Amino acid sequence: MRRADLGPIKRIISASGNSWSGLRAAWQTQQALRYELYALLVVVPVAWWLGKDGIERALLIGSCLLVVVVELLNSAIETAVDRISDDYHELSGRAKDIGSAAVLCSILLAGLVWLVVLIHR
């Protein structure tokens, strides 16, 4: 049966299975993602404790979750580039570097959010 023939609930369930497979594959192959998820285990309870209200908690936790999202996207880029060729190519290196820069920007954003929230108390 084609995906378009499935009802909306079955499509969601099917897509969720693909998402879990992707998370599992990323966990198994991406060391940086594992480190970031371990950090979340510490950061989320600290954010919950430090945040004065729901907005502060959402900013603190959301900024850290954004790092994980960007890391997953970066891993997808790297995987696709590696699938194309193991040979070095300037554009492949550039794509990987840009993905890595996105991760760095998300980490800097998370740090800035934490700094602003915690200083302006």
Short mmCIF file of N, CA and C in Angstrom, two decimals:
data_model
loop_
_atom_site.label_atom_id
_atom_site.label_comp_id
_atom_site.label_asym_id
_atom_site.label_seq_id
_atom_site.Cartn_x
_atom_site.Cartn_y
_atom_site.Cartn_z
N MET A 1 0.85 -1.18 0.00
CA MET A 1 0.00 0.00 0.00
C MET A 1 0.90 1.24 0.00
N ARG A 2 0.58 2.16 -0.86
CA ARG A 2 1.34 3.41 -0.92
C ARG A 2 1.05 4.24 0.30
N ARG A 3 2.02 5.08 0.66
CA ARG A 3 1.88 5.95 1.82
C ARG A 3 0.68 6.88 1.67
N ALA A 4 0.40 7.36 0.46
CA ALA A 4 -0.72 8.27 0.23
C ALA A 4 -2.06 7.58 0.50
N ASP A 5 -2.08 6.24 0.40
CA ASP A 5 -3.32 5.50 0.62
C ASP A 5 -3.62 5.29 2.11
N LEU A 6 -2.67 5.56 2.97
CA LEU A 6 -2.87 5.37 4.40
C LEU A 6 -3.70 6.51 4.97
N GLY A 7 -4.42 6.22 6.02
CA GLY A 7 -5.15 7.27 6.71
C GLY A 7 -4.18 8.15 7.48
N PRO A 8 -4.62 9.31 7.94
CA PRO A 8 -3.71 10.25 8.61
C PRO A 8 -3.07 9.68 9.87
N ILE A 9 -3.79 8.90 10.64
CA ILE A 9 -3.23 8.33 11.87
C ILE A 9 -2.14 7.32 11.52
N LYS A 10 -2.40 6.48 10.54
CA LYS A 10 -1.40 5.49 10.13
C LYS A 10 -0.16 6.15 9.54
N ARG A 11 -0.37 7.26 8.83
CA ARG A 11 0.78 8.00 8.29
C ARG A 11 1.63 8.56 9.41
N ILE A 12 0.99 9.10 10.43
CA ILE A 12 1.73 9.64 11.58
C ILE A 12 2.51 8.54 12.28
N ILE A 13 1.88 7.40 12.46
CA ILE A 13 2.56 6.27 13.10
C ILE A 13 3.75 5.81 12.26
N SER A 14 3.55 5.72 10.97
CA SER A 14 4.63 5.32 10.07
C SER A 14 5.78 6.32 10.10
N ALA A 15 5.45 7.60 10.05
CA ALA A 15 6.48 8.64 10.10
C ALA A 15 7.21 8.63 11.43
N SER A 16 6.49 8.36 12.50
CA SER A 16 7.12 8.29 13.82
C SER A 16 8.13 7.16 13.88
N GLY A 17 7.80 6.05 13.26
CA GLY A 17 8.76 4.93 13.20
C GLY A 17 10.04 5.34 12.48
N ASN A 18 9.88 6.08 11.39
CA ASN A 18 11.07 6.57 10.67
C ASN A 18 11.88 7.51 11.54
N SER A 19 11.19 8.35 12.29
CA SER A 19 11.89 9.30 13.17
C SER A 19 12.68 8.57 14.24
N TRP A 20 12.07 7.56 14.85
CA TRP A 20 12.78 6.78 15.88
C TRP A 20 13.97 6.06 15.28
N SER A 21 13.83 5.56 14.07
CA SER A 21 14.96 4.91 13.39
C SER A 21 16.10 5.89 13.17
N GLY A 22 15.73 7.11 12.79
CA GLY A 22 16.75 8.15 12.59
C GLY A 22 17.45 8.52 13.89
N LEU A 23 16.68 8.66 14.96
CA LEU A 23 17.29 8.96 16.26
C LEU A 23 18.21 7.83 16.70
N ARG A 24 17.77 6.61 16.52
CA ARG A 24 18.59 5.46 16.90
C ARG A 24 19.89 5.42 16.09
N ALA A 25 19.79 5.66 14.78
CA ALA A 25 20.98 5.67 13.92
C ALA A 25 21.93 6.79 14.33
N ALA A 26 21.37 7.97 14.62
CA ALA A 26 22.21 9.10 15.04
C ALA A 26 22.90 8.79 16.36
N TRP A 27 22.16 8.20 17.30
CA TRP A 27 22.74 7.85 18.59
C TRP A 27 23.91 6.88 18.41
N GLN A 28 23.75 5.91 17.53
CA GLN A 28 24.76 4.88 17.32
C GLN A 28 25.99 5.39 16.59
N THR A 29 25.83 6.42 15.77
CA THR A 29 26.95 6.83 14.90
C THR A 29 27.52 8.22 15.20
N GLN A 30 26.82 9.03 15.98
CA GLN A 30 27.25 10.42 16.15
C GLN A 30 27.63 10.70 17.61
N GLN A 31 28.93 10.71 17.86
CA GLN A 31 29.43 10.92 19.21
C GLN A 31 29.02 12.29 19.76
N ALA A 32 29.07 13.31 18.94
CA ALA A 32 28.71 14.66 19.40
C ALA A 32 27.26 14.70 19.86
N LEU A 33 26.38 14.02 19.16
CA LEU A 33 24.97 13.98 19.56
C LEU A 33 24.82 13.30 20.92
N ARG A 34 25.55 12.21 21.12
CA ARG A 34 25.47 11.54 22.42
C ARG A 34 25.91 12.48 23.54
N TYR A 35 26.99 13.22 23.33
CA TYR A 35 27.45 14.18 24.35
C TYR A 35 26.38 15.23 24.63
N GLU A 36 25.76 15.73 23.57
CA GLU A 36 24.74 16.77 23.74
C GLU A 36 23.51 16.22 24.47
N LEU A 37 23.15 14.99 24.20
CA LEU A 37 22.02 14.39 24.90
C LEU A 37 22.35 14.12 26.37
N TYR A 38 23.59 13.71 26.64
CA TYR A 38 24.00 13.56 28.04
C TYR A 38 23.95 14.90 28.76
N ALA A 39 24.39 15.95 28.07
CA ALA A 39 24.34 17.29 28.66
C ALA A 39 22.90 17.69 28.96
N LEU A 40 21.97 17.31 28.09
CA LEU A 40 20.55 17.62 28.31
C LEU A 40 20.04 16.99 29.60
N LEU A 41 20.54 15.80 29.92
CA LEU A 41 20.12 15.14 31.16
C LEU A 41 20.44 15.99 32.38
N VAL A 42 21.50 16.77 32.29
CA VAL A 42 21.89 17.66 33.39
C VAL A 42 21.19 19.01 33.26
N VAL A 43 21.18 19.54 32.06
CA VAL A 43 20.72 20.90 31.83
C VAL A 43 19.22 21.07 32.03
N VAL A 44 18.42 20.10 31.61
CA VAL A 44 16.97 20.25 31.73
C VAL A 44 16.52 20.39 33.19
N PRO A 45 16.96 19.53 34.10
CA PRO A 45 16.56 19.74 35.50
C PRO A 45 17.09 21.05 36.08
N VAL A 46 18.30 21.44 35.70
CA VAL A 46 18.86 22.72 36.18
C VAL A 46 18.03 23.88 35.65
N ALA A 47 17.65 23.82 34.37
CA ALA A 47 16.83 24.88 33.77
C ALA A 47 15.47 24.95 34.46
N TRP A 48 14.91 23.80 34.77
CA TRP A 48 13.62 23.77 35.44
C TRP A 48 13.72 24.41 36.82
N TRP A 49 14.82 24.15 37.49
CA TRP A 49 15.04 24.68 38.84
C TRP A 49 15.34 26.18 38.80
N LEU A 50 16.16 26.62 37.83
CA LEU A 50 16.58 28.02 37.77
C LEU A 50 15.51 28.94 37.17
N GLY A 51 14.71 28.42 36.27
CA GLY A 51 13.70 29.26 35.62
C GLY A 51 12.64 29.70 36.61
N LYS A 52 12.35 31.01 36.60
CA LYS A 52 11.36 31.55 37.53
C LYS A 52 9.93 31.22 37.10
N ASP A 53 9.72 31.11 35.81
CA ASP A 53 8.38 30.85 35.31
C ASP A 53 8.48 30.01 34.03
N GLY A 54 7.33 29.75 33.44
CA GLY A 54 7.30 28.91 32.25
C GLY A 54 8.08 29.45 31.08
N ILE A 55 8.06 30.77 30.93
CA ILE A 55 8.77 31.38 29.80
C ILE A 55 10.28 31.19 29.96
N GLU A 56 10.79 31.46 31.15
CA GLU A 56 12.23 31.27 31.36
C GLU A 56 12.62 29.81 31.19
N ARG A 57 11.82 28.93 31.72
CA ARG A 57 12.12 27.49 31.58
C ARG A 57 12.10 27.08 30.12
N ALA A 58 11.12 27.56 29.38
CA ALA A 58 11.03 27.23 27.95
C ALA A 58 12.23 27.77 27.19
N LEU A 59 12.67 28.98 27.51
CA LEU A 59 13.84 29.54 26.84
C LEU A 59 15.10 28.74 27.16
N LEU A 60 15.29 28.42 28.42
CA LEU A 60 16.49 27.69 28.83
C LEU A 60 16.52 26.29 28.22
N ILE A 61 15.41 25.57 28.33
CA ILE A 61 15.36 24.20 27.81
C ILE A 61 15.31 24.21 26.28
N GLY A 62 14.50 25.09 25.71
CA GLY A 62 14.36 25.13 24.26
C GLY A 62 15.66 25.48 23.55
N SER A 63 16.44 26.37 24.13
CA SER A 63 17.71 26.74 23.49
C SER A 63 18.66 25.54 23.47
N CYS A 64 18.59 24.70 24.48
CA CYS A 64 19.45 23.51 24.51
C CYS A 64 18.92 22.42 23.58
N LEU A 65 17.61 22.29 23.49
CA LEU A 65 17.04 21.33 22.55
C LEU A 65 17.34 21.73 21.11
N LEU A 66 17.41 23.03 20.86
CA LEU A 66 17.76 23.51 19.52
C LEU A 66 19.14 23.00 19.11
N VAL A 67 20.06 22.93 20.04
CA VAL A 67 21.40 22.41 19.73
C VAL A 67 21.29 20.97 19.21
N VAL A 68 20.46 20.17 19.85
CA VAL A 68 20.27 18.78 19.42
C VAL A 68 19.65 18.73 18.02
N VAL A 69 18.66 19.57 17.78
CA VAL A 69 18.01 19.60 16.46
C VAL A 69 19.02 19.95 15.38
N VAL A 70 19.82 20.97 15.63
CA VAL A 70 20.80 21.40 14.62
C VAL A 70 21.87 20.32 14.45
N GLU A 71 22.25 19.66 15.53
CA GLU A 71 23.21 18.55 15.43
C GLU A 71 22.65 17.42 14.56
N LEU A 72 21.38 17.11 14.72
CA LEU A 72 20.76 16.08 13.88
C LEU A 72 20.79 16.48 12.40
N LEU A 73 20.48 17.75 12.13
CA LEU A 73 20.53 18.22 10.74
C LEU A 73 21.95 18.18 10.19
N ASN A 74 22.92 18.58 11.01
CA ASN A 74 24.31 18.52 10.60
C ASN A 74 24.73 17.08 10.31
N SER A 75 24.30 16.16 11.15
CA SER A 75 24.62 14.75 10.93
C SER A 75 24.01 14.24 9.64
N ALA A 76 22.80 14.68 9.33
CA ALA A 76 22.15 14.29 8.08
C ALA A 76 22.94 14.81 6.88
N ILE A 77 23.39 16.05 6.97
CA ILE A 77 24.20 16.62 5.88
C ILE A 77 25.48 15.81 5.70
N GLU A 78 26.16 15.54 6.80
CA GLU A 78 27.42 14.79 6.72
C GLU A 78 27.20 13.40 6.15
N THR A 79 26.12 12.76 6.56
CA THR A 79 25.83 11.41 6.06
C THR A 79 25.55 11.43 4.56
N ALA A 80 24.77 12.40 4.12
CA ALA A 80 24.46 12.51 2.69
C ALA A 80 25.72 12.80 1.88
N VAL A 81 26.57 13.68 2.37
CA VAL A 81 27.82 14.01 1.67
C VAL A 81 28.71 12.78 1.61
N ASP A 82 28.82 12.06 2.71
CA ASP A 82 29.65 10.86 2.73
C ASP A 82 29.10 9.77 1.81
N ARG A 83 27.79 9.72 1.66
CA ARG A 83 27.15 8.74 0.77
C ARG A 83 27.53 9.00 -0.68
N ILE A 84 27.67 10.26 -1.03
CA ILE A 84 27.98 10.62 -2.41
C ILE A 84 29.38 10.16 -2.78
N SER A 85 30.35 10.42 -1.88
CA SER A 85 31.73 10.03 -2.19
C SER A 85 32.60 10.15 -0.95
N ASP A 86 33.56 9.24 -0.85
CA ASP A 86 34.55 9.33 0.22
C ASP A 86 35.72 10.22 -0.21
N ASP A 87 35.80 10.53 -1.50
CA ASP A 87 36.88 11.39 -2.00
C ASP A 87 36.68 12.81 -1.51
N TYR A 88 37.78 13.49 -1.26
CA TYR A 88 37.68 14.88 -0.84
C TYR A 88 37.23 15.74 -2.02
N HIS A 89 36.30 16.62 -1.72
CA HIS A 89 35.89 17.63 -2.69
C HIS A 89 35.65 18.90 -1.91
N GLU A 90 36.07 20.02 -2.49
CA GLU A 90 35.96 21.31 -1.81
C GLU A 90 34.52 21.60 -1.38
N LEU A 91 33.56 21.32 -2.25
CA LEU A 91 32.16 21.61 -1.91
C LEU A 91 31.65 20.69 -0.79
N SER A 92 32.10 19.44 -0.78
CA SER A 92 31.72 18.53 0.30
C SER A 92 32.25 19.03 1.63
N GLY A 93 33.51 19.45 1.62
CA GLY A 93 34.11 20.01 2.84
C GLY A 93 33.39 21.27 3.28
N ARG A 94 33.01 22.10 2.31
CA ARG A 94 32.30 23.33 2.64
C ARG A 94 30.92 23.03 3.25
N ALA A 95 30.22 22.06 2.68
CA ALA A 95 28.90 21.68 3.22
C ALA A 95 29.03 21.21 4.66
N LYS A 96 30.04 20.38 4.93
CA LYS A 96 30.25 19.89 6.29
C LYS A 96 30.63 21.02 7.23
N ASP A 97 31.48 21.92 6.76
CA ASP A 97 31.90 23.05 7.59
C ASP A 97 30.72 23.97 7.92
N ILE A 98 29.85 24.19 6.95
CA ILE A 98 28.69 25.05 7.17
C ILE A 98 27.74 24.39 8.17
N GLY A 99 27.54 23.09 8.05
CA GLY A 99 26.72 22.37 9.03
C GLY A 99 27.31 22.48 10.43
N SER A 100 28.62 22.34 10.52
CA SER A 100 29.30 22.47 11.80
C SER A 100 29.17 23.89 12.35
N ALA A 101 29.23 24.87 11.48
CA ALA A 101 29.04 26.27 11.90
C ALA A 101 27.64 26.48 12.46
N ALA A 102 26.65 25.83 11.87
CA ALA A 102 25.28 25.93 12.37
C ALA A 102 25.19 25.38 13.79
N VAL A 103 25.87 24.27 14.04
CA VAL A 103 25.89 23.70 15.40
C VAL A 103 26.54 24.69 16.36
N LEU A 104 27.67 25.27 15.95
CA LEU A 104 28.34 26.25 16.80
C LEU A 104 27.43 27.43 17.09
N CYS A 105 26.74 27.93 16.08
CA CYS A 105 25.82 29.06 16.30
C CYS A 105 24.71 28.69 17.27
N SER A 106 24.19 27.48 17.18
CA SER A 106 23.13 27.07 18.11
C SER A 106 23.67 26.95 19.54
N ILE A 107 24.91 26.50 19.68
CA ILE A 107 25.52 26.42 21.02
C ILE A 107 25.73 27.83 21.58
N LEU A 108 26.22 28.74 20.74
CA LEU A 108 26.40 30.13 21.18
C LEU A 108 25.06 30.77 21.55
N LEU A 109 24.02 30.49 20.77
CA LEU A 109 22.69 31.00 21.08
C LEU A 109 22.22 30.47 22.43
N ALA A 110 22.39 29.19 22.67
CA ALA A 110 21.98 28.60 23.96
C ALA A 110 22.73 29.28 25.10
N GLY A 111 24.03 29.48 24.92
CA GLY A 111 24.81 30.16 25.95
C GLY A 111 24.33 31.58 26.19
N LEU A 112 24.01 32.29 25.12
CA LEU A 112 23.51 33.66 25.24
C LEU A 112 22.16 33.70 25.94
N VAL A 113 21.28 32.79 25.60
CA VAL A 113 19.96 32.73 26.25
C VAL A 113 20.14 32.49 27.75
N TRP A 114 20.97 31.53 28.10
CA TRP A 114 21.21 31.25 29.52
C TRP A 114 21.79 32.48 30.22
N LEU A 115 22.75 33.13 29.58
CA LEU A 115 23.37 34.31 30.17
C LEU A 115 22.34 35.42 30.39
N VAL A 116 21.56 35.72 29.38
CA VAL A 116 20.55 36.79 29.50
C VAL A 116 19.51 36.46 30.55
N VAL A 117 19.00 35.24 30.52
CA VAL A 117 17.97 34.87 31.48
C VAL A 117 18.50 34.92 32.91
N LEU A 118 19.70 34.41 33.12
CA LEU A 118 20.23 34.34 34.47
C LEU A 118 20.75 35.67 34.99
N ILE A 119 21.21 36.55 34.11
CA ILE A 119 21.69 37.88 34.56
C ILE A 119 20.53 38.80 34.87
N HIS A 120 19.46 38.72 34.09
CA HIS A 120 18.32 39.62 34.27
C HIS A 120 17.31 39.04 35.23
N ARG A 121 17.72 38.82 36.42
CA ARG A 121 16.83 38.25 37.45
C ARG A 121 16.42 39.32 38.40
#
